[in-house]
Coordinates of C-alpha atoms in Angstrom, one line a residue:
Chain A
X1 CA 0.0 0.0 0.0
X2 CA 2.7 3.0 1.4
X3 CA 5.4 0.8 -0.8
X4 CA 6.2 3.7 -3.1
X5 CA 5.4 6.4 -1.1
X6 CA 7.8 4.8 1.8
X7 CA 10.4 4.1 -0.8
X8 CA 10.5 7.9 -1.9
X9 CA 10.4 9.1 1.8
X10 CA 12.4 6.6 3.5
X11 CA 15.4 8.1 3.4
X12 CA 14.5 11.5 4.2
X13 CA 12.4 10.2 7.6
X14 CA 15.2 11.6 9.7
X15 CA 13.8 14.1 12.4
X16 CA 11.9 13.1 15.4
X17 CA 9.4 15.7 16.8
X18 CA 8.4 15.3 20.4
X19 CA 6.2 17.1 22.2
X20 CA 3.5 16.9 25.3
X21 CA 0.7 19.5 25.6
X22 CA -1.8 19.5 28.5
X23 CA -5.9 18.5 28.0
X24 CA -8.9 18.9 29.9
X25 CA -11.0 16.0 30.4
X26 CA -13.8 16.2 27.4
X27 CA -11.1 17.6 25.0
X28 CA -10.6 15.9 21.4
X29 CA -8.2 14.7 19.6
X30 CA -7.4 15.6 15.7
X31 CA -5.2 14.2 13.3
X32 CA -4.9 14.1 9.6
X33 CA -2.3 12.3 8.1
X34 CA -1.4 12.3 4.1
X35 CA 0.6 9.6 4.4
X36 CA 2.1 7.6 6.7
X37 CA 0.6 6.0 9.9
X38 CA -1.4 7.2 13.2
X39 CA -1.0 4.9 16.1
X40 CA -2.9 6.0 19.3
X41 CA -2.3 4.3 22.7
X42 CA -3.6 5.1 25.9
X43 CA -2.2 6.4 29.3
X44 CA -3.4 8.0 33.0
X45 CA -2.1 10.9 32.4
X46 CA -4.0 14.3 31.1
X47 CA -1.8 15.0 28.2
X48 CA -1.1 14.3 25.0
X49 CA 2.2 13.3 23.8
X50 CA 2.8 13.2 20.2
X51 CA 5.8 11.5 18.4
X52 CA 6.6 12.1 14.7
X53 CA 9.0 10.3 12.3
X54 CA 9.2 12.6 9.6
X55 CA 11.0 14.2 6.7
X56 CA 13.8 17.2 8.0
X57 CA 11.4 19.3 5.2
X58 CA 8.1 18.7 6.9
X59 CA 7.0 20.3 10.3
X60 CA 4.7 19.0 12.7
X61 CA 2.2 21.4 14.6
X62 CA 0.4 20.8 17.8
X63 CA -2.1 23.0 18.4
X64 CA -4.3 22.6 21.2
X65 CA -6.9 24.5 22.8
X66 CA -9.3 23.6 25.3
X67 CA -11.7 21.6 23.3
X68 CA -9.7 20.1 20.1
X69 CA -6.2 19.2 19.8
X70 CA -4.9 19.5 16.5
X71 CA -1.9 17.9 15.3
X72 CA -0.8 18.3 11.7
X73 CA 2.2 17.8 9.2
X74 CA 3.0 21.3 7.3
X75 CA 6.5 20.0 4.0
X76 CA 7.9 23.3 3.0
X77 CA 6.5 23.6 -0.6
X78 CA 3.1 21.9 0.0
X79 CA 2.0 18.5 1.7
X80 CA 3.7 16.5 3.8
X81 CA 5.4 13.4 2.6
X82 CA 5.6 10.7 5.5
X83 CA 5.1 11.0 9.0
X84 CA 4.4 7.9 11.2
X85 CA 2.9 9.3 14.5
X86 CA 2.6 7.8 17.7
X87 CA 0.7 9.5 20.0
X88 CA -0.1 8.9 23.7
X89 CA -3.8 10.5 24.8
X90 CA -5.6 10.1 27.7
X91 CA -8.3 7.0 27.3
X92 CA -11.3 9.0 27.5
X93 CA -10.1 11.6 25.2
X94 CA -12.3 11.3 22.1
X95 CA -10.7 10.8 18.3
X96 CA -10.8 12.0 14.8
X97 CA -8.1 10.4 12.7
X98 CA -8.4 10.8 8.9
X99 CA -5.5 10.0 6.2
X100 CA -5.2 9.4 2.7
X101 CA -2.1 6.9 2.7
X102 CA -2.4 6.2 5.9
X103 CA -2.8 3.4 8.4
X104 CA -4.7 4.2 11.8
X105 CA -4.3 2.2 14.6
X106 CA -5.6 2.7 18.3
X107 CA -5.1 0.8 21.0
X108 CA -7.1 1.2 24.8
X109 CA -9.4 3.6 23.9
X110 CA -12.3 4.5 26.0
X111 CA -13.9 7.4 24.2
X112 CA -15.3 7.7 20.7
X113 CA -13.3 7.1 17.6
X114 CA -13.5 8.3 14.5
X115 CA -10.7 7.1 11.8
X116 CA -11.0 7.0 8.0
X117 CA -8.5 6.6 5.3
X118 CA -8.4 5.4 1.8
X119 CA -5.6 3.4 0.9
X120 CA -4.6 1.9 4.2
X121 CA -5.8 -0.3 7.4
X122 CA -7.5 1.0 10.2
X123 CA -7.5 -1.9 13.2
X124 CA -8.8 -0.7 17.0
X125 CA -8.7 -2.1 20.0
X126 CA -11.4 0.4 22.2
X127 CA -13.8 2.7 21.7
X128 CA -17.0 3.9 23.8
X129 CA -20.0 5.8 22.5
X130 CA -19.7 6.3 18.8
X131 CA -17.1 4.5 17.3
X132 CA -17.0 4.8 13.3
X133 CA -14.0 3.5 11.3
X134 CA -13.9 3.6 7.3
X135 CA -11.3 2.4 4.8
X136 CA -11.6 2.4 0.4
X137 CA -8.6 0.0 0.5
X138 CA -7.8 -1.7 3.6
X139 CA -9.1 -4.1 6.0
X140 CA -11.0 -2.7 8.7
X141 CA -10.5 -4.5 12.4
X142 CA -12.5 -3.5 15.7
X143 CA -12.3 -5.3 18.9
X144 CA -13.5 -4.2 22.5
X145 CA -15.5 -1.8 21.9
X146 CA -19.0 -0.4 22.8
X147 CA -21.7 1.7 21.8
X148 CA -22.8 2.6 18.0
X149 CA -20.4 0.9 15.8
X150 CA -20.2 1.8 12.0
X151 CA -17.7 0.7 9.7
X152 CA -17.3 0.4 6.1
X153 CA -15.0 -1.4 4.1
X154 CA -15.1 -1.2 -0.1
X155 CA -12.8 -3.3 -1.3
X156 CA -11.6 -4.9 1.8
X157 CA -12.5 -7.2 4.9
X158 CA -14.3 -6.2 8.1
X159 CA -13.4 -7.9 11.4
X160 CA -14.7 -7.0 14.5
X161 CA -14.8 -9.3 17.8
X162 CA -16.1 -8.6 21.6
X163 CA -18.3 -5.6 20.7
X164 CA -21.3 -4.8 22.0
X165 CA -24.1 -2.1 21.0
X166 CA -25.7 -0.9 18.1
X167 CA -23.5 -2.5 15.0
X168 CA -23.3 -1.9 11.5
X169 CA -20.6 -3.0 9.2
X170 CA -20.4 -3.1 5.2
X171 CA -18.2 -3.5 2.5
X172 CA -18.7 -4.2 -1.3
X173 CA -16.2 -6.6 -2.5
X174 CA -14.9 -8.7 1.3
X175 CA -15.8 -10.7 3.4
X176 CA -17.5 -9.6 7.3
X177 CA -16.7 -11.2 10.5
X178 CA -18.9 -10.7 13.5
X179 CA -18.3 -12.5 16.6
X180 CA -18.4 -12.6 20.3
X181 CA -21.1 -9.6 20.0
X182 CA -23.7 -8.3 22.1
X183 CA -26.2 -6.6 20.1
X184 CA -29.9 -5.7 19.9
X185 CA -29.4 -3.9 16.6
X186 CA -27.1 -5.3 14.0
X187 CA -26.4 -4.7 10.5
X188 CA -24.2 -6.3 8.2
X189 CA -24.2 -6.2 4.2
X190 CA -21.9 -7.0 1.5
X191 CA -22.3 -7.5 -2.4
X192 CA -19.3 -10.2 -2.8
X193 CA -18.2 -11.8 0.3
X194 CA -19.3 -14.1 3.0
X195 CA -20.9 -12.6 6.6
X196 CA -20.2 -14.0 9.7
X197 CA -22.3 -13.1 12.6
X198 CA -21.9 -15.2 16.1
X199 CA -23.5 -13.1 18.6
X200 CA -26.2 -12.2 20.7
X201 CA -30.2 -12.5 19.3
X202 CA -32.0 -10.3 22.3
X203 CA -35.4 -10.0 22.5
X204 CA -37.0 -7.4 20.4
X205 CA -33.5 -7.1 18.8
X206 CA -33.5 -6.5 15.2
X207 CA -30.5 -8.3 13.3
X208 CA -30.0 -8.1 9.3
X209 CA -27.1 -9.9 7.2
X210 CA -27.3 -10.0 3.5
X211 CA -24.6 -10.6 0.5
X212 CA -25.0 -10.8 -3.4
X213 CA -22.3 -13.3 -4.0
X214 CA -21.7 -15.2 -0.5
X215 CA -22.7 -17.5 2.4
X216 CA -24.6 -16.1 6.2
X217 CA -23.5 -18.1 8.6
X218 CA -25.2 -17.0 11.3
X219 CA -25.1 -17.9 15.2
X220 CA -28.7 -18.2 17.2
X221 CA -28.4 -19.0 20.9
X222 CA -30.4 -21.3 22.8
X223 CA -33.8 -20.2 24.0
X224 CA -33.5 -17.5 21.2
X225 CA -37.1 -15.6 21.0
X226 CA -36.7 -14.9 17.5
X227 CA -38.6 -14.6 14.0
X228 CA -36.1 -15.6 11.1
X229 CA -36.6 -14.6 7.5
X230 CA -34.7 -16.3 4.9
X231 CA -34.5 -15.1 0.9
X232 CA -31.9 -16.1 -1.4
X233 CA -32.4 -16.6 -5.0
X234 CA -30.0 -19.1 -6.2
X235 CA -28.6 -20.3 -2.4
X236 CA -29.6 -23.1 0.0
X237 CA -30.9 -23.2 3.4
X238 CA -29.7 -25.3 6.5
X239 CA -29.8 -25.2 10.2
X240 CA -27.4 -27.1 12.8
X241 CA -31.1 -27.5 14.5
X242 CA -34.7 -28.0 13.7
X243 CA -37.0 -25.7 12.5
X244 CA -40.1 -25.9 10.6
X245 CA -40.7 -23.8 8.1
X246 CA -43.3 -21.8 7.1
X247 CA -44.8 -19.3 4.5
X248 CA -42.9 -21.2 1.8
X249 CA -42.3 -19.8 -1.4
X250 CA -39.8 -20.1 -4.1
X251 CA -37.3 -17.0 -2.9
X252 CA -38.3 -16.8 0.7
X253 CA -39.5 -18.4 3.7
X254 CA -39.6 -17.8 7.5
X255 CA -39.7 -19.6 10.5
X256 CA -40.3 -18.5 14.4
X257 CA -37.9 -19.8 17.3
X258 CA -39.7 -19.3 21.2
X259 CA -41.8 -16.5 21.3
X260 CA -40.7 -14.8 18.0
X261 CA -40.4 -11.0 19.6
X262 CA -36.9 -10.7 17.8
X263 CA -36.7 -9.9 14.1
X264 CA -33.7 -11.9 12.0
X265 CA -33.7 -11.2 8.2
X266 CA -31.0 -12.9 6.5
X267 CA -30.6 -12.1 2.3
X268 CA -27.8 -13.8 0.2
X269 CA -29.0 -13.6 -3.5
X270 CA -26.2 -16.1 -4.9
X271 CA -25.1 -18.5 -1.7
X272 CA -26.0 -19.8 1.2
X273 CA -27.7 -19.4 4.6
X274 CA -26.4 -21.8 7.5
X275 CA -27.4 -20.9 10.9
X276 CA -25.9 -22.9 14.0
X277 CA -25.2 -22.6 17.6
X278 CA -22.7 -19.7 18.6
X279 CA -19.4 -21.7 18.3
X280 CA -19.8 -23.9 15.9
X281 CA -19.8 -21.3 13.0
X282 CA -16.1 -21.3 14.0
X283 CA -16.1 -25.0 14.0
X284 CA -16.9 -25.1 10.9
X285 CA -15.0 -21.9 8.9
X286 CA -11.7 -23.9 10.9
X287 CA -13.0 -27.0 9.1
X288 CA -13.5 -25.1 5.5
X289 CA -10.0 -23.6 5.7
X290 CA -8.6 -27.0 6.4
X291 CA -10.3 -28.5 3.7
X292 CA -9.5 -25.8 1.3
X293 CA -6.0 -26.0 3.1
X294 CA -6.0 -30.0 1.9
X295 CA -7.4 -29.1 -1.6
X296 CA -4.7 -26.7 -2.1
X297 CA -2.3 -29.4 -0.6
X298 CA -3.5 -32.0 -3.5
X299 CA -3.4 -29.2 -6.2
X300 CA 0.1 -28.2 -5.5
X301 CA 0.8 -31.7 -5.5
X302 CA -0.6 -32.8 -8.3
X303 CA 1.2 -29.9 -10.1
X304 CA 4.4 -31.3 -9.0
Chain B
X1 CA -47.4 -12.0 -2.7
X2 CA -50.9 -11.2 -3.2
X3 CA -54.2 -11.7 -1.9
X4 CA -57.0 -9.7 -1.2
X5 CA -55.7 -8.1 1.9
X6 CA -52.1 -7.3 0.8
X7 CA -53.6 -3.6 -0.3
X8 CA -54.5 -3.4 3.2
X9 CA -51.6 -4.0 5.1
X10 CA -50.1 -0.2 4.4
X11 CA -53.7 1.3 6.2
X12 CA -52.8 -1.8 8.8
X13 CA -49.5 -0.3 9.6
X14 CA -51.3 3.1 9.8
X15 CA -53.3 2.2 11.7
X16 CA -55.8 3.7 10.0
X17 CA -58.2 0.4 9.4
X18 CA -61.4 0.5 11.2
X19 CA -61.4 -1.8 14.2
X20 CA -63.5 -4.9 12.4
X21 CA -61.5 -5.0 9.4
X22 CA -58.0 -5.4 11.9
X23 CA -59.6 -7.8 13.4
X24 CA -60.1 -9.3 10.7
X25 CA -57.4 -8.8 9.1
X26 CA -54.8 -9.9 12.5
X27 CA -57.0 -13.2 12.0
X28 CA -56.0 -13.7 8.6
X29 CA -52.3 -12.9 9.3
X30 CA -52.2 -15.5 11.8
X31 CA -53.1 -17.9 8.9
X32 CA -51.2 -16.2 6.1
X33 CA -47.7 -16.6 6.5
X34 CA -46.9 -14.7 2.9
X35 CA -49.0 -11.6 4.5
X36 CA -46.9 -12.0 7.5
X37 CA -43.7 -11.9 5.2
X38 CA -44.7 -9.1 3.6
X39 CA -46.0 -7.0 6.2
X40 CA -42.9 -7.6 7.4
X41 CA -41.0 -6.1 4.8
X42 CA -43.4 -2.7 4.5
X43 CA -42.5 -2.4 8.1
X44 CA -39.0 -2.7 7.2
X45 CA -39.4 0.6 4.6
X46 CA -41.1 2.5 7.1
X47 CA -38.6 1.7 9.8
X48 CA -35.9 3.0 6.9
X49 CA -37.8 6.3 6.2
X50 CA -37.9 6.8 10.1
X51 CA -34.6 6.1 10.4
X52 CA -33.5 8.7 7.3
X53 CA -31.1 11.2 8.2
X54 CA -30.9 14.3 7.0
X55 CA -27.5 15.3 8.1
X56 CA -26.0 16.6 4.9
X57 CA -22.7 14.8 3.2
X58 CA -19.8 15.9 4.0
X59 CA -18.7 17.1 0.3
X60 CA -20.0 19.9 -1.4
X61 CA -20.7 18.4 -4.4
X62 CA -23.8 16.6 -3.5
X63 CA -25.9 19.8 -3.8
X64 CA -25.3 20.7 -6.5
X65 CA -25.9 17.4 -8.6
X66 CA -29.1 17.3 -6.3
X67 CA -30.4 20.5 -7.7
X68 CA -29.1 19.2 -11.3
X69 CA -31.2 16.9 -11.4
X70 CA -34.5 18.3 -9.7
X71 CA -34.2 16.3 -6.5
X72 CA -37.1 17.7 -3.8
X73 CA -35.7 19.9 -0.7
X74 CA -35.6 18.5 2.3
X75 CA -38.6 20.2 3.7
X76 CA -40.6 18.4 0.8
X77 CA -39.0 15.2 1.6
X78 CA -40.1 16.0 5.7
X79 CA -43.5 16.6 4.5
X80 CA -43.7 13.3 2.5
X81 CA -42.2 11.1 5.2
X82 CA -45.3 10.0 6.5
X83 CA -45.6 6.7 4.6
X84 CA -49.2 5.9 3.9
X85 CA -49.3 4.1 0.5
X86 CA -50.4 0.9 -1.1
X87 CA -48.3 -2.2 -1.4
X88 CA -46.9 -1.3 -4.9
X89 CA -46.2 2.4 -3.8
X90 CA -44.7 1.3 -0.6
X91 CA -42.6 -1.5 -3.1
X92 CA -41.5 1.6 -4.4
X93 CA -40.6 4.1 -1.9
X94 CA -38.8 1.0 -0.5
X95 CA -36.5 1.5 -3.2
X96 CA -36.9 5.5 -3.0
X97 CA -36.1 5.2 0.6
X98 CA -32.9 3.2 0.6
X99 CA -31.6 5.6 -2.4
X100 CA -32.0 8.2 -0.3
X101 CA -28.7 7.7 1.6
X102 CA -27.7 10.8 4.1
X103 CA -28.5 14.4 3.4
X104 CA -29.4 12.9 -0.8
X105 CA -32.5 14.6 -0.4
X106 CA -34.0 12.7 -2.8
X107 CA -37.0 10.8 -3.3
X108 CA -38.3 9.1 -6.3
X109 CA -42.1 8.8 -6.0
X110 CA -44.1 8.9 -9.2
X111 CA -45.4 12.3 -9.2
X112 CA -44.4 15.0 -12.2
X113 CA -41.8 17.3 -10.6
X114 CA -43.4 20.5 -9.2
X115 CA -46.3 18.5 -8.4
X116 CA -47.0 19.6 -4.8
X117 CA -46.2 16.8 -2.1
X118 CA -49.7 15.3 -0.3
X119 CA -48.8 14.6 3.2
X120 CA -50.9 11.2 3.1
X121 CA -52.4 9.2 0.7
X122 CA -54.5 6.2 0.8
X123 CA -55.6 6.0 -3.1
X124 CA -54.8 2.8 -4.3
X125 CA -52.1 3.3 -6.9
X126 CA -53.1 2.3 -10.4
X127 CA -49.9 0.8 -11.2
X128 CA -47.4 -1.8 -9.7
X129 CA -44.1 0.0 -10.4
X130 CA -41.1 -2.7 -10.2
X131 CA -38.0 -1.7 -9.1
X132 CA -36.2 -2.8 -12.2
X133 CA -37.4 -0.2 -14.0
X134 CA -35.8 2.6 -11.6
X135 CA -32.3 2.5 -13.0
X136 CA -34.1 3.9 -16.3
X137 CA -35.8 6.3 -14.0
X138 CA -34.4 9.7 -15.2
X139 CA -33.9 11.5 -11.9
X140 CA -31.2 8.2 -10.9
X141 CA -30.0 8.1 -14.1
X142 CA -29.2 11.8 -14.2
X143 CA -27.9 11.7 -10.5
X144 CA -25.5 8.8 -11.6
X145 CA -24.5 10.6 -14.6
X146 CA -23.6 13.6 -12.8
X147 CA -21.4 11.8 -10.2
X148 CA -19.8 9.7 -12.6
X149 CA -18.6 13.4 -14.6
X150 CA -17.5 14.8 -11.5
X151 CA -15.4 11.1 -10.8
X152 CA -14.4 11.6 -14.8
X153 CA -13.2 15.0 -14.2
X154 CA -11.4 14.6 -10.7
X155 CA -9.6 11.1 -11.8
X156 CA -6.6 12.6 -12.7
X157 CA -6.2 14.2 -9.1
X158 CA -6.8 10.6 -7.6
X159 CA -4.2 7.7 -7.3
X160 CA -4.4 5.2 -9.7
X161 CA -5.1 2.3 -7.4
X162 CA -7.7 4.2 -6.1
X163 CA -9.6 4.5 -9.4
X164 CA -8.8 0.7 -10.1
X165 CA -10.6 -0.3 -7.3
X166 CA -13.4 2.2 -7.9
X167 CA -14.2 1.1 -10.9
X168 CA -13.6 -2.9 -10.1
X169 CA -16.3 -2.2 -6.9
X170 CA -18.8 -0.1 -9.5
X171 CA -18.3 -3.0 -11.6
X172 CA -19.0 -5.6 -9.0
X173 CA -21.9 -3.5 -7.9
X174 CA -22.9 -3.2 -11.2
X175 CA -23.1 -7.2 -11.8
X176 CA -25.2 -7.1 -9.0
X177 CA -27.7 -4.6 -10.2
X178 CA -28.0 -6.2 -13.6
X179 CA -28.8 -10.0 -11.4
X180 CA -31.3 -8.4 -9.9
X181 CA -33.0 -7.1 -12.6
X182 CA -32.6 -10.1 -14.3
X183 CA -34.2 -12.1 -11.3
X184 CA -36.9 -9.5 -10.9
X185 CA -38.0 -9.6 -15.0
X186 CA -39.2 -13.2 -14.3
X187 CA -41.2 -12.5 -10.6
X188 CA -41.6 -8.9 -10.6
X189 CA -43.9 -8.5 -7.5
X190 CA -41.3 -10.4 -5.3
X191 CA -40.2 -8.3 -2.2
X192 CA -37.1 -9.6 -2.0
X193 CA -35.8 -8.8 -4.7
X194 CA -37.3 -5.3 -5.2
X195 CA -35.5 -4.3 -2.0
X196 CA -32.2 -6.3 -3.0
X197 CA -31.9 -3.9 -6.6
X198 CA -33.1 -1.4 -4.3
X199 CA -30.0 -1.5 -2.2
X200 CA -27.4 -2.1 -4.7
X201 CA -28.7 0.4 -6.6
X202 CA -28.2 2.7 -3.3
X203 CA -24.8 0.9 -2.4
X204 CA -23.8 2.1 -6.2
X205 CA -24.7 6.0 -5.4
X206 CA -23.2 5.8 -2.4
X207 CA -19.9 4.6 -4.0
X208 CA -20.1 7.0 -6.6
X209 CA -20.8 10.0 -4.4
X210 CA -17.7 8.8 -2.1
X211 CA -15.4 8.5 -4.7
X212 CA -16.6 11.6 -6.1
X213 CA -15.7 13.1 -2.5
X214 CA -12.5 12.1 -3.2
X215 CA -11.8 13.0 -6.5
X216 CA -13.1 16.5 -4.8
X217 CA -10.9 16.7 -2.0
X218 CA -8.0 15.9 -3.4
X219 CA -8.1 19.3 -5.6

């Protein structure tokens, strides 16, 4: 992804800049990046400490007032080239992290986090409240976090793990990975890729998964309360339990678990739909990969 | 999809059915499991045009594409959120609805522009409008048009890996669109897939009017 850009500029990253600046508790935290990377981490402490690898031609300002922080990367005749910034924030402190090249990382966040770039990953470990992380070209990765979750993938992944709250999560050509969630409101759609959802189904929780050219595999717990609608045009259907069907037609077809006071709608127009016990989707994408693993094994053998 | 109480069900959700025919009506979709289904889905549109936003985008060149190609103001679009239509309309403002991503103050009802909004409406619509017929629909095809001149123009200014991928996802979306409509020529009243080309039609704006952002911002 940064290959060129950290060819041209690694040679000229030869300045540190390092500098602290106090906060108030509520302040926020800005950073836009060209290119390069932004890793947050946490600490007790009410200040911000900001490290910068960069180019002797660029300059990196800190400008902080009692609401926002602003940190940004001034070259000499223009833009910045590269600067990898590490900076240190308090955990509460909430985040607005944007970059073109640029990968975002953040790790023991507590407060809200907002990171977008285009050609680069963003992966966090944190967030509380609103917590909304976009990419064009890289994988996006949340874990531990809480509150409304959005994040948007186009031509990459989405992974997310041991998040709870409102989620919603799409991508247009990757796969999505939901698991250990806690959600009465989830959301995820792609148009080529397979969705993964192993999670809570609360009652009067509202879930939707759908994909154009993919498999759901989809988690429902025991004692779910839970009304599940199933369409796919060209895709089959199959449960790791019983269910009876009803309202059968050629596309679609629905079924009720307990009392039925939680909505599931699950879509794929071109695979399929499996639904299973949480755990055992994982059983089972471990038992794919092997066999794909073993297939790839006999083809490369073959070959020789 | 269809039987004789599937024009009810938008007056059900309304609540505007006298209390004998819900009665009546709850009877019969305790029986009817393809009622069920598809008052399931109209409650799906209306929980969409409830959950509209109409924070605008955050480029600039939204407006102005929006006013290009006559979409309604935002006050307009306010005054027509109440949803009170038949199945068919409600088929189609399902597809209105999800094309009307974040501050696209856009809707595509049937109605000749300058045509002043009704707040509610219970008349049954003549006419069963399928979805597939929306991409031909001049306002989206305009609106498409528009972004893909402002993607044309800014291309230069955007990396060329960027555009590759752009145009691979469009392309990917577009295969989509085009399976849908293919789907939907041979069972036109299906729900499913009037809300499927209805989002991918959406998910192809939306790409469009992000990559346009970014053609834009890099200036």
């Amino acid at each position: 992804m940064l290959t060129t850009l950290a060819t041209l500029a690694g040679l000229a990253l030869a300045q540190q800049t390092d500098t602290t600046v106090p906060v108030r508790a509520g302040a926020r935290l800005e950073v836009n990046n060209f290119g390069g990377e932004i890793a947050i981490k946490t600490w007790s402490k009410s200040a911000v400490r900001v490290t910068a690898s960069h180019s002797s031609r660029d300059r990196i300002t800190v400008d902080a007032s009692e609401q926002v922080v602003r940190v940004k990367s001034e070259g000499r005749r223009g833009p910045s080239q590269v600067v990898d910034y590490e900076i240190t924030v308090p955990a509460a402190m909430a985040l607005a992290l944007s970059g073109v090249y640029t990968d975002i990382t953040v790790d023991g966040s507590q407060g809200e986090i907002t990171a977008e770039t285009v050609q680069g990953t963003v992966k966090v470990s944190g967030g509380v409240g609103n917590v909304s992380l976009k990419s064009v070209q890289g994988d996006v990765t949340l874990e531990k976090a809480r509150g409304r979750i959005d994040l948007s993938s186009v031509n990459e992944t989405i992974k997310a793990s041991q998040i709870s709250g409102d989620v919603s999560a799409e991508t247009v050509n990757g796969d999505i990975s939901l698991v250990q969630v806690e959600s009465s409101n989830a959301e995820a759609t792609t148009v080529n890729g397979d969705v993964l959802y192993d999670g809570t189904i609360k009652d009067g929780g509202r879930y939707r998964f759908s994909t154009h050219d993919g498999d759901l595999r989809v988690s429902v717990p025991e004692k779910s309360n839970v009304s599940v609608s199933v369409s796919t045009f060209d895709g089959d259907f199959n449960a790791c339990f019983p269910v009876q069907l009803t309202g059968k037609t050629k596309h679609r077809f629905s079924f009720t678990i307990g009392s039925g006071n939680a909505r599931l709608e699950l879509e794929s127009f071109n695979g399929d739909i499996r639904l299973c016990r949480p755990g055992q989707l994982a059983k089972d994408k471990d038992r794919d990969q092997h066999k794909n693993h073993d297939q790839d094994h006999d083809q490369d053998q073959e070959e020789e | 999809m269809s039987d004789t109480w599937t024009n009810r069900l938008s007056e059900y959700l309304d609540g505007e059915l006298p209390e004998s025919e819900r009665a009546t009506l709850e009877a019969h979709l305790r029986a009817c499991a393809d009622c069920r289904a598809t008052l399931e889905q109209l409650r799906r549109v209306v929980a969409r045009a409830q959950a509209l936003d109409d924070t605008p985008p955050t480029t600039d060149l939204w407006p102005a594409i929006a006013r290009h190609v006559g979409v309604v103001s935002l006050d307009a679009r306010r005054a027509r959120r109440r949803l009170s239509f038949t199945v068919p309309q409600l088929a189609a403002a399902a597809v209105a609805l999800t094309l009307l991503s974040a501050g696209s103050a856009w809707l595509l009802l049937r109605r000749p522009a300058g045509a002043r909004p009704s707040q509610s409406t219970t008349t049954p619509s003549p006419i069963l409008t399928n979805v597939g017929t929306y991409e031909a629909n001049p306002r989206y095809a305009a609106a498409v048009a528009s972004l893909e001149r402002v993607l044309a123009q800014g291309r230069s200014r955007l990396d060329t890996a960027t555009v590759r991928v752009i145009e691979k996802n469009l392309g990917i979306i577009d295969r989509a669109i085009r399976d849908a409509q293919s789907a939907l020529a041979a069972d036109p009243a299906n729900s499913y897939l009037n809300l499927h080309l209805a989002q991918e039609m959406r998910r192809k704006l939306e790409l469009l009017r992000q990559a346009a952002a970014l053609a834009g911002a890099r200036t």
